[in-house]
Tab-separated table of N, CA and C in Angstrom:
chain	number	residue	atom	x	y	z
A	203	MET	N	-10.590	2.735	12.725
A	203	MET	CA	-10.977	2.404	11.343
A	203	MET	C	-9.978	1.427	10.745
A	204	ASN	N	-10.483	0.412	10.103
A	204	ASN	CA	-9.635	-0.598	9.466
A	204	ASN	C	-8.967	-0.004	8.228
A	205	PRO	N	-7.740	-0.438	7.938
A	205	PRO	CA	-7.070	0.049	6.732
A	205	PRO	C	-7.780	-0.450	5.491
A	206	ILE	N	-7.622	0.267	4.401
A	206	ILE	CA	-8.213	-0.144	3.130
A	206	ILE	C	-7.622	-1.489	2.703
A	207	ILE	N	-6.296	-1.561	2.791
A	207	ILE	CA	-5.568	-2.783	2.443
A	207	ILE	C	-4.688	-3.171	3.622
A	208	LYS	N	-4.723	-4.446	3.965
A	208	LYS	CA	-3.829	-4.997	4.979
A	208	LYS	C	-2.785	-5.814	4.228
A	209	LEU	N	-1.542	-5.707	4.625
A	209	LEU	CA	-0.459	-6.464	3.999
A	209	LEU	C	-0.103	-7.683	4.827
A	210	SER	N	0.040	-8.802	4.158
A	210	SER	CA	0.578	-9.974	4.834
A	210	SER	C	2.077	-9.778	4.997
A	211	ASP	N	2.695	-10.576	5.838
A	211	ASP	CA	4.154	-10.482	6.004
A	211	ASP	C	4.849	-10.787	4.673
A	212	ASN	N	4.354	-11.768	3.937
A	212	ASN	CA	4.965	-12.116	2.636
A	212	ASN	C	4.864	-10.958	1.630
A	213	ALA	N	3.732	-10.290	1.592
A	213	ALA	CA	3.562	-9.161	0.665
A	213	ALA	C	4.507	-8.026	1.036
A	214	ALA	N	4.614	-7.701	2.319
A	214	ALA	CA	5.507	-6.618	2.744
A	214	ALA	C	6.952	-6.954	2.406
A	215	LEU	N	7.352	-8.198	2.651
A	215	LEU	CA	8.724	-8.616	2.346
A	215	LEU	C	9.021	-8.507	0.854
A	216	ARG	N	8.045	-8.950	0.029
A	216	ARG	CA	8.245	-8.871	-1.435
A	216	ARG	C	8.303	-7.423	-1.901
A	217	ILE	N	7.474	-6.551	-1.360
A	217	ILE	CA	7.517	-5.144	-1.746
A	217	ILE	C	8.883	-4.558	-1.381
A	218	LYS	N	9.393	-4.879	-0.190
A	218	LYS	CA	10.742	-4.416	0.178
A	218	LYS	C	11.761	-4.872	-0.857
A	219	GLU	N	11.671	-6.137	-1.259
A	219	GLU	CA	12.612	-6.692	-2.236
A	219	GLU	C	12.540	-5.968	-3.574
A	220	ILE	N	11.321	-5.769	-4.094
A	220	ILE	CA	11.209	-5.151	-5.405
A	220	ILE	C	11.578	-3.655	-5.349
A	221	MET	N	11.381	-3.027	-4.203
A	221	MET	CA	11.746	-1.603	-4.080
A	221	MET	C	13.251	-1.428	-4.126
A	222	THR	N	14.018	-2.433	-3.730
A	222	THR	CA	15.477	-2.305	-3.821
A	222	THR	C	15.939	-2.266	-5.269
A	223	ASN	N	15.140	-2.812	-6.191
A	223	ASN	CA	15.483	-2.814	-7.608
A	223	ASN	C	14.750	-1.730	-8.398
A	224	ALA	N	13.923	-0.944	-7.727
A	224	ALA	CA	13.141	0.109	-8.418
A	224	ALA	C	14.039	1.270	-8.772
A	225	GLU	N	13.582	2.083	-9.710
A	225	GLU	CA	14.301	3.323	-10.017
A	225	GLU	C	14.419	4.135	-8.750
A	226	LYS	N	15.529	4.855	-8.610
A	226	LYS	CA	15.810	5.500	-7.312
A	226	LYS	C	14.796	6.559	-6.917
A	227	ASP	N	14.015	7.117	-7.847
A	227	ASP	CA	13.040	8.119	-7.459
A	227	ASP	C	11.652	7.537	-7.198
A	228	SER	N	11.535	6.216	-7.221
A	228	SER	CA	10.263	5.564	-6.845
A	228	SER	C	10.096	5.635	-5.342
A	229	ILE	N	8.864	5.958	-4.893
A	229	ILE	CA	8.623	6.127	-3.464
A	229	ILE	C	7.787	4.979	-2.880
A	230	GLY	N	7.302	4.093	-3.721
A	230	GLY	CA	6.481	2.956	-3.256
A	230	GLY	C	5.758	2.312	-4.413
A	231	VAL	N	4.798	1.477	-4.079
A	231	VAL	CA	3.972	0.859	-5.120
A	231	VAL	C	2.540	1.401	-5.020
A	232	ARG	N	1.901	1.549	-6.170
A	232	ARG	CA	0.530	2.047	-6.245
A	232	ARG	C	-0.369	0.872	-6.624
A	233	VAL	N	-1.482	0.753	-5.954
A	233	VAL	CA	-2.479	-0.254	-6.257
A	233	VAL	C	-3.703	0.486	-6.807
A	234	SER	N	-4.186	0.018	-7.930
A	234	SER	CA	-5.412	0.577	-8.515
A	234	SER	C	-6.214	-0.528	-9.132
A	235	VAL	N	-7.360	-0.167	-9.672
A	235	VAL	CA	-8.268	-1.122	-10.305
A	235	VAL	C	-8.611	-0.546	-11.678
A	236	LYS	N	-8.629	-1.411	-12.690
A	236	LYS	CA	-9.020	-0.941	-14.026
A	236	LYS	C	-10.087	-1.861	-14.582
A	237	SER	N	-10.844	-1.343	-15.523
A	237	SER	CA	-11.826	-2.156	-16.225
A	237	SER	C	-11.107	-3.101	-17.167
A	238	GLY	N	-11.572	-4.327	-17.209
A	238	GLY	CA	-10.958	-5.285	-18.136
A	238	GLY	C	-10.967	-6.678	-17.566
A	239	GLY	N	-10.566	-7.626	-18.372
A	239	GLY	CA	-10.555	-9.015	-17.945
A	239	GLY	C	-11.922	-9.634	-18.162
A	240	CYS	N	-11.978	-10.944	-18.057
A	240	CYS	CA	-13.239	-11.619	-18.331
A	240	CYS	C	-14.317	-11.363	-17.279
A	241	ALA	N	-13.945	-10.998	-16.050
A	241	ALA	CA	-14.959	-10.736	-15.018
A	241	ALA	C	-15.282	-9.253	-14.899
A	242	GLY	N	-14.526	-8.385	-15.565
A	242	GLY	CA	-14.881	-6.954	-15.585
A	242	GLY	C	-13.890	-6.000	-14.979
A	243	MET	N	-13.103	-6.411	-13.962
A	243	MET	CA	-12.149	-5.526	-13.322
A	243	MET	C	-10.862	-6.280	-13.013
A	244	SER	N	-9.750	-5.527	-13.024
A	244	SER	CA	-8.448	-6.155	-12.715
A	244	SER	C	-7.695	-5.282	-11.735
A	245	TYR	N	-6.873	-5.933	-10.907
A	245	TYR	CA	-5.988	-5.214	-10.000
A	245	TYR	C	-4.742	-4.789	-10.781
A	246	VAL	N	-4.243	-3.609	-10.478
A	246	VAL	CA	-3.038	-3.090	-11.125
A	246	VAL	C	-2.050	-2.670	-10.042
A	247	MET	N	-0.806	-3.105	-10.196
A	247	MET	CA	0.261	-2.678	-9.305
A	247	MET	C	1.397	-2.117	-10.129
A	248	GLU	N	1.917	-0.968	-9.685
A	248	GLU	CA	3.025	-0.352	-10.405
A	248	GLU	C	3.832	0.499	-9.443
A	249	TYR	N	5.068	0.803	-9.816
A	249	TYR	CA	5.861	1.703	-9.016
A	249	TYR	C	5.269	3.102	-9.118
A	250	THR	N	5.440	3.903	-8.080
A	250	THR	CA	4.989	5.295	-8.135
A	250	THR	C	6.144	6.195	-7.723
A	251	LYS	N	6.212	7.321	-8.398
A	251	LYS	CA	7.264	8.310	-8.120
A	251	LYS	C	6.712	9.530	-7.407
A	252	GLU	N	5.373	9.588	-7.287
A	252	GLU	CA	4.801	10.762	-6.623
A	252	GLU	C	3.489	10.407	-5.924
A	253	LEU	N	3.175	11.206	-4.935
A	253	LEU	CA	1.917	11.056	-4.208
A	253	LEU	C	0.866	11.890	-4.914
A	254	ASN	N	-0.186	11.243	-5.361
A	254	ASN	CA	-1.317	11.970	-5.930
A	254	ASN	C	-2.145	12.543	-4.787
A	255	PRO	N	-2.745	13.722	-4.982
A	255	PRO	CA	-3.447	14.380	-3.875
A	255	PRO	C	-4.511	13.550	-3.171
A	256	ASN	N	-5.198	12.667	-3.867
A	256	ASN	CA	-6.292	11.904	-3.248
A	256	ASN	C	-5.913	10.468	-2.915
A	257	ASP	N	-4.642	10.107	-3.061
A	257	ASP	CA	-4.200	8.769	-2.713
A	257	ASP	C	-4.373	8.509	-1.228
A	258	GLU	N	-4.657	7.267	-0.905
A	258	GLU	CA	-4.584	6.813	0.486
A	258	GLU	C	-3.223	6.137	0.625
A	259	VAL	N	-2.490	6.474	1.662
A	259	VAL	CA	-1.165	5.897	1.853
A	259	VAL	C	-1.248	4.908	2.999
A	260	ILE	N	-0.890	3.667	2.710
A	260	ILE	CA	-0.861	2.613	3.709
A	260	ILE	C	0.591	2.379	4.070
A	261	GLU	N	0.960	2.630	5.303
A	261	GLU	CA	2.313	2.350	5.766
A	261	GLU	C	2.184	1.201	6.750
A	262	ASP	N	2.763	0.069	6.375
A	262	ASP	CA	2.627	-1.131	7.182
A	262	ASP	C	3.867	-1.999	6.995
A	263	LYS	N	4.378	-2.489	8.073
A	263	LYS	CA	5.499	-3.449	8.047
A	263	LYS	C	6.698	-2.888	7.286
A	264	GLY	N	6.922	-1.571	7.364
A	264	GLY	CA	8.091	-0.962	6.755
A	264	GLY	C	7.980	-0.644	5.279
A	265	VAL	N	6.798	-0.739	4.689
A	265	VAL	CA	6.631	-0.386	3.275
A	265	VAL	C	5.468	0.586	3.113
A	266	LYS	N	5.468	1.267	1.969
A	266	LYS	CA	4.377	2.178	1.629
A	266	LYS	C	3.647	1.652	0.388
A	267	VAL	N	2.327	1.611	0.529
A	267	VAL	CA	1.450	1.261	-0.597
A	267	VAL	C	0.512	2.429	-0.801
A	268	PHE	N	0.473	2.935	-2.023
A	268	PHE	CA	-0.386	4.040	-2.362
A	268	PHE	C	-1.630	3.480	-3.054
A	269	VAL	N	-2.795	3.802	-2.547
A	269	VAL	CA	-4.022	3.285	-3.111
A	269	VAL	C	-4.698	4.419	-3.898
A	270	ASP	N	-4.895	4.184	-5.185
A	270	ASP	CA	-5.560	5.163	-6.028
A	270	ASP	C	-6.946	5.468	-5.497
A	271	SER	N	-7.302	6.729	-5.465
A	271	SER	CA	-8.588	7.132	-4.854
A	271	SER	C	-9.786	6.479	-5.548
A	272	ALA	N	-9.692	6.250	-6.858
A	272	ALA	CA	-10.817	5.618	-7.571
A	272	ALA	C	-10.972	4.144	-7.225
A	273	ALA	N	-9.961	3.558	-6.623
A	273	ALA	CA	-10.014	2.115	-6.292
A	273	ALA	C	-10.439	1.845	-4.864
A	274	ILE	N	-10.495	2.869	-4.020
A	274	ILE	CA	-10.739	2.651	-2.586
A	274	ILE	C	-12.025	1.865	-2.349
A	275	MET	N	-13.098	2.257	-2.990
A	275	MET	CA	-14.384	1.572	-2.713
A	275	MET	C	-14.368	0.112	-3.107
A	276	TYR	N	-13.491	-0.285	-4.035
A	276	TYR	CA	-13.410	-1.674	-4.446
A	276	TYR	C	-12.484	-2.508	-3.576
A	277	LEU	N	-11.628	-1.833	-2.804
A	277	LEU	CA	-10.578	-2.506	-2.068
A	277	LEU	C	-10.781	-2.543	-0.552
A	278	LEU	N	-11.796	-1.925	-0.037
A	278	LEU	CA	-11.981	-1.860	1.422
A	278	LEU	C	-11.962	-3.239	2.051
A	279	GLY	N	-11.078	-3.410	3.027
A	279	GLY	CA	-11.008	-4.677	3.749
A	279	GLY	C	-10.153	-5.750	3.068
A	280	THR	N	-9.486	-5.415	1.994
A	280	THR	CA	-8.692	-6.387	1.228
A	280	THR	C	-7.362	-6.720	1.934
A	281	GLU	N	-6.988	-7.982	1.884
A	281	GLU	CA	-5.658	-8.362	2.331
A	281	GLU	C	-4.818	-8.664	1.083
A	282	MET	N	-3.652	-8.028	1.040
A	282	MET	CA	-2.735	-8.243	-0.061
A	282	MET	C	-1.684	-9.235	0.425
A	283	ASP	N	-1.543	-10.328	-0.319
A	283	ASP	CA	-0.593	-11.373	0.036
A	283	ASP	C	0.350	-11.598	-1.136
A	284	TYR	N	1.384	-12.368	-0.917
A	284	TYR	CA	2.312	-12.745	-1.964
A	284	TYR	C	2.515	-14.252	-1.892
A	285	LYS	N	2.222	-14.937	-2.982
A	285	LYS	CA	2.331	-16.408	-3.030
A	285	LYS	C	3.467	-16.784	-3.975
A	286	LYS	N	4.318	-17.668	-3.520
A	286	LYS	CA	5.409	-18.169	-4.358
A	286	LYS	C	5.252	-19.673	-4.456
A	287	GLU	N	5.093	-20.165	-5.684
A	287	GLU	CA	4.939	-21.594	-5.910
A	287	GLU	C	6.100	-22.068	-6.777
A	288	GLU	N	6.093	-23.347	-7.094
A	288	GLU	CA	7.223	-23.898	-7.826
A	288	GLU	C	7.448	-23.218	-9.175
A	289	LEU	N	6.387	-22.949	-9.917
A	289	LEU	CA	6.515	-22.399	-11.267
A	289	LEU	C	6.039	-20.974	-11.424
A	290	SER	N	5.512	-20.375	-10.368
A	290	SER	CA	5.014	-18.988	-10.505
A	290	SER	C	5.023	-18.290	-9.146
A	291	SER	N	4.936	-17.002	-9.216
A	291	SER	CA	4.793	-16.187	-8.008
A	291	SER	C	3.996	-14.951	-8.360
A	292	SER	N	3.175	-14.470	-7.410
A	292	SER	CA	2.360	-13.287	-7.699
A	292	SER	C	1.773	-12.727	-6.412
A	293	PHE	N	1.395	-11.472	-6.496
A	293	PHE	CA	0.634	-10.847	-5.446
A	293	PHE	C	-0.803	-11.316	-5.582
A	294	VAL	N	-1.443	-11.585	-4.447
A	294	VAL	CA	-2.807	-12.096	-4.416
A	294	VAL	C	-3.629	-11.143	-3.563
A	295	PHE	N	-4.795	-10.776	-4.082
A	295	PHE	CA	-5.705	-9.877	-3.342
A	295	PHE	C	-6.867	-10.696	-2.818
A	296	ASN	N	-6.960	-10.793	-1.510
A	296	ASN	CA	-8.083	-11.477	-0.861
A	296	ASN	C	-9.101	-10.407	-0.507
A	297	ASN	N	-10.038	-10.207	-1.425
A	297	ASN	CA	-10.969	-9.096	-1.340
A	297	ASN	C	-12.357	-9.591	-0.944
A	298	PRO	N	-12.845	-9.189	0.228
A	298	PRO	CA	-14.168	-9.643	0.677
A	298	PRO	C	-15.310	-9.043	-0.132
A	299	ASN	N	-15.041	-8.067	-0.953
A	299	ASN	CA	-16.077	-7.409	-1.749
A	299	ASN	C	-16.318	-8.108	-3.081
A	300	GLU	N	-15.442	-9.020	-3.476
A	300	GLU	CA	-15.618	-9.710	-4.742
A	300	GLU	C	-16.856	-10.596	-4.711
A	301	THR	N	-17.608	-10.537	-5.805
A	301	THR	CA	-18.775	-11.426	-5.922
A	301	THR	C	-18.525	-12.485	-6.981
A	302	GLU	N	-17.479	-12.309	-7.762
A	302	GLU	CA	-17.159	-13.249	-8.834
A	302	GLU	C	-15.689	-13.065	-9.194
A	303	ARG	N	-15.032	-14.163	-9.588
A	303	ARG	CA	-13.641	-14.111	-10.045
A	303	ARG	C	-13.543	-14.986	-11.269
A	304	CYS	N	-12.771	-14.552	-12.259
A	304	CYS	CA	-12.648	-15.355	-13.461
A	304	CYS	C	-11.841	-16.624	-13.175
A	305	GLY	N	-11.909	-17.564	-14.052
A	305	GLY	CA	-11.247	-18.851	-13.866
A	305	GLY	C	-9.747	-18.759	-13.751
A	306	CYS	N	-9.145	-17.810	-14.444
A	306	CYS	CA	-7.680	-17.691	-14.389
A	306	CYS	C	-7.228	-16.860	-13.196
A	307	GLY	N	-8.174	-16.222	-12.510
A	307	GLY	CA	-7.827	-15.442	-11.303
A	307	GLY	C	-7.316	-14.065	-11.581
A	308	GLU	N	-7.331	-13.611	-12.827
A	308	GLU	CA	-6.780	-12.310	-13.193
A	308	GLU	C	-7.757	-11.168	-13.042
A	309	SER	N	-9.048	-11.458	-13.002
A	309	SER	CA	-10.018	-10.361	-12.910
A	309	SER	C	-11.149	-10.750	-11.982
A	310	PHE	N	-11.924	-9.738	-11.565
A	310	PHE	CA	-12.962	-9.954	-10.581
A	310	PHE	C	-14.146	-9.040	-10.882
A	311	LYS	N	-15.219	-9.272	-10.114
A	311	LYS	CA	-16.427	-8.477	-10.269
A	311	LYS	C	-16.950	-8.158	-8.876
A	312	ILE	N	-17.484	-6.947	-8.744
A	312	ILE	CA	-18.155	-6.531	-7.512
A	312	ILE	C	-19.558	-6.091	-7.881
A	313	SER	N	-20.547	-6.703	-7.257
A	313	SER	CA	-21.942	-6.343	-7.603
A	313	SER	C	-22.391	-5.136	-6.820
């Protein structure tokens, strides 16, 4: 079975970096999806201090990513990448389930 989220090398490296600056009781990063944005849904990333009972835990390239159970159906097959450009840097979700993305790239839609 394919993982819900696949991490690029850049994403794993950046998660390792940010975890070194996280509060000491943080155990990883949690990825979820919330309603909002111009296309209807947005990706959310935050530190997590605990494993929720229905979380999916992705352990890849030396990091742990916790996927909120309510987000699993929206994220199946997604590759999480990290892009660093001259004036900005961000995590990027390459989600094959997206049917639409807003112009600013902050939100998406799944039909």
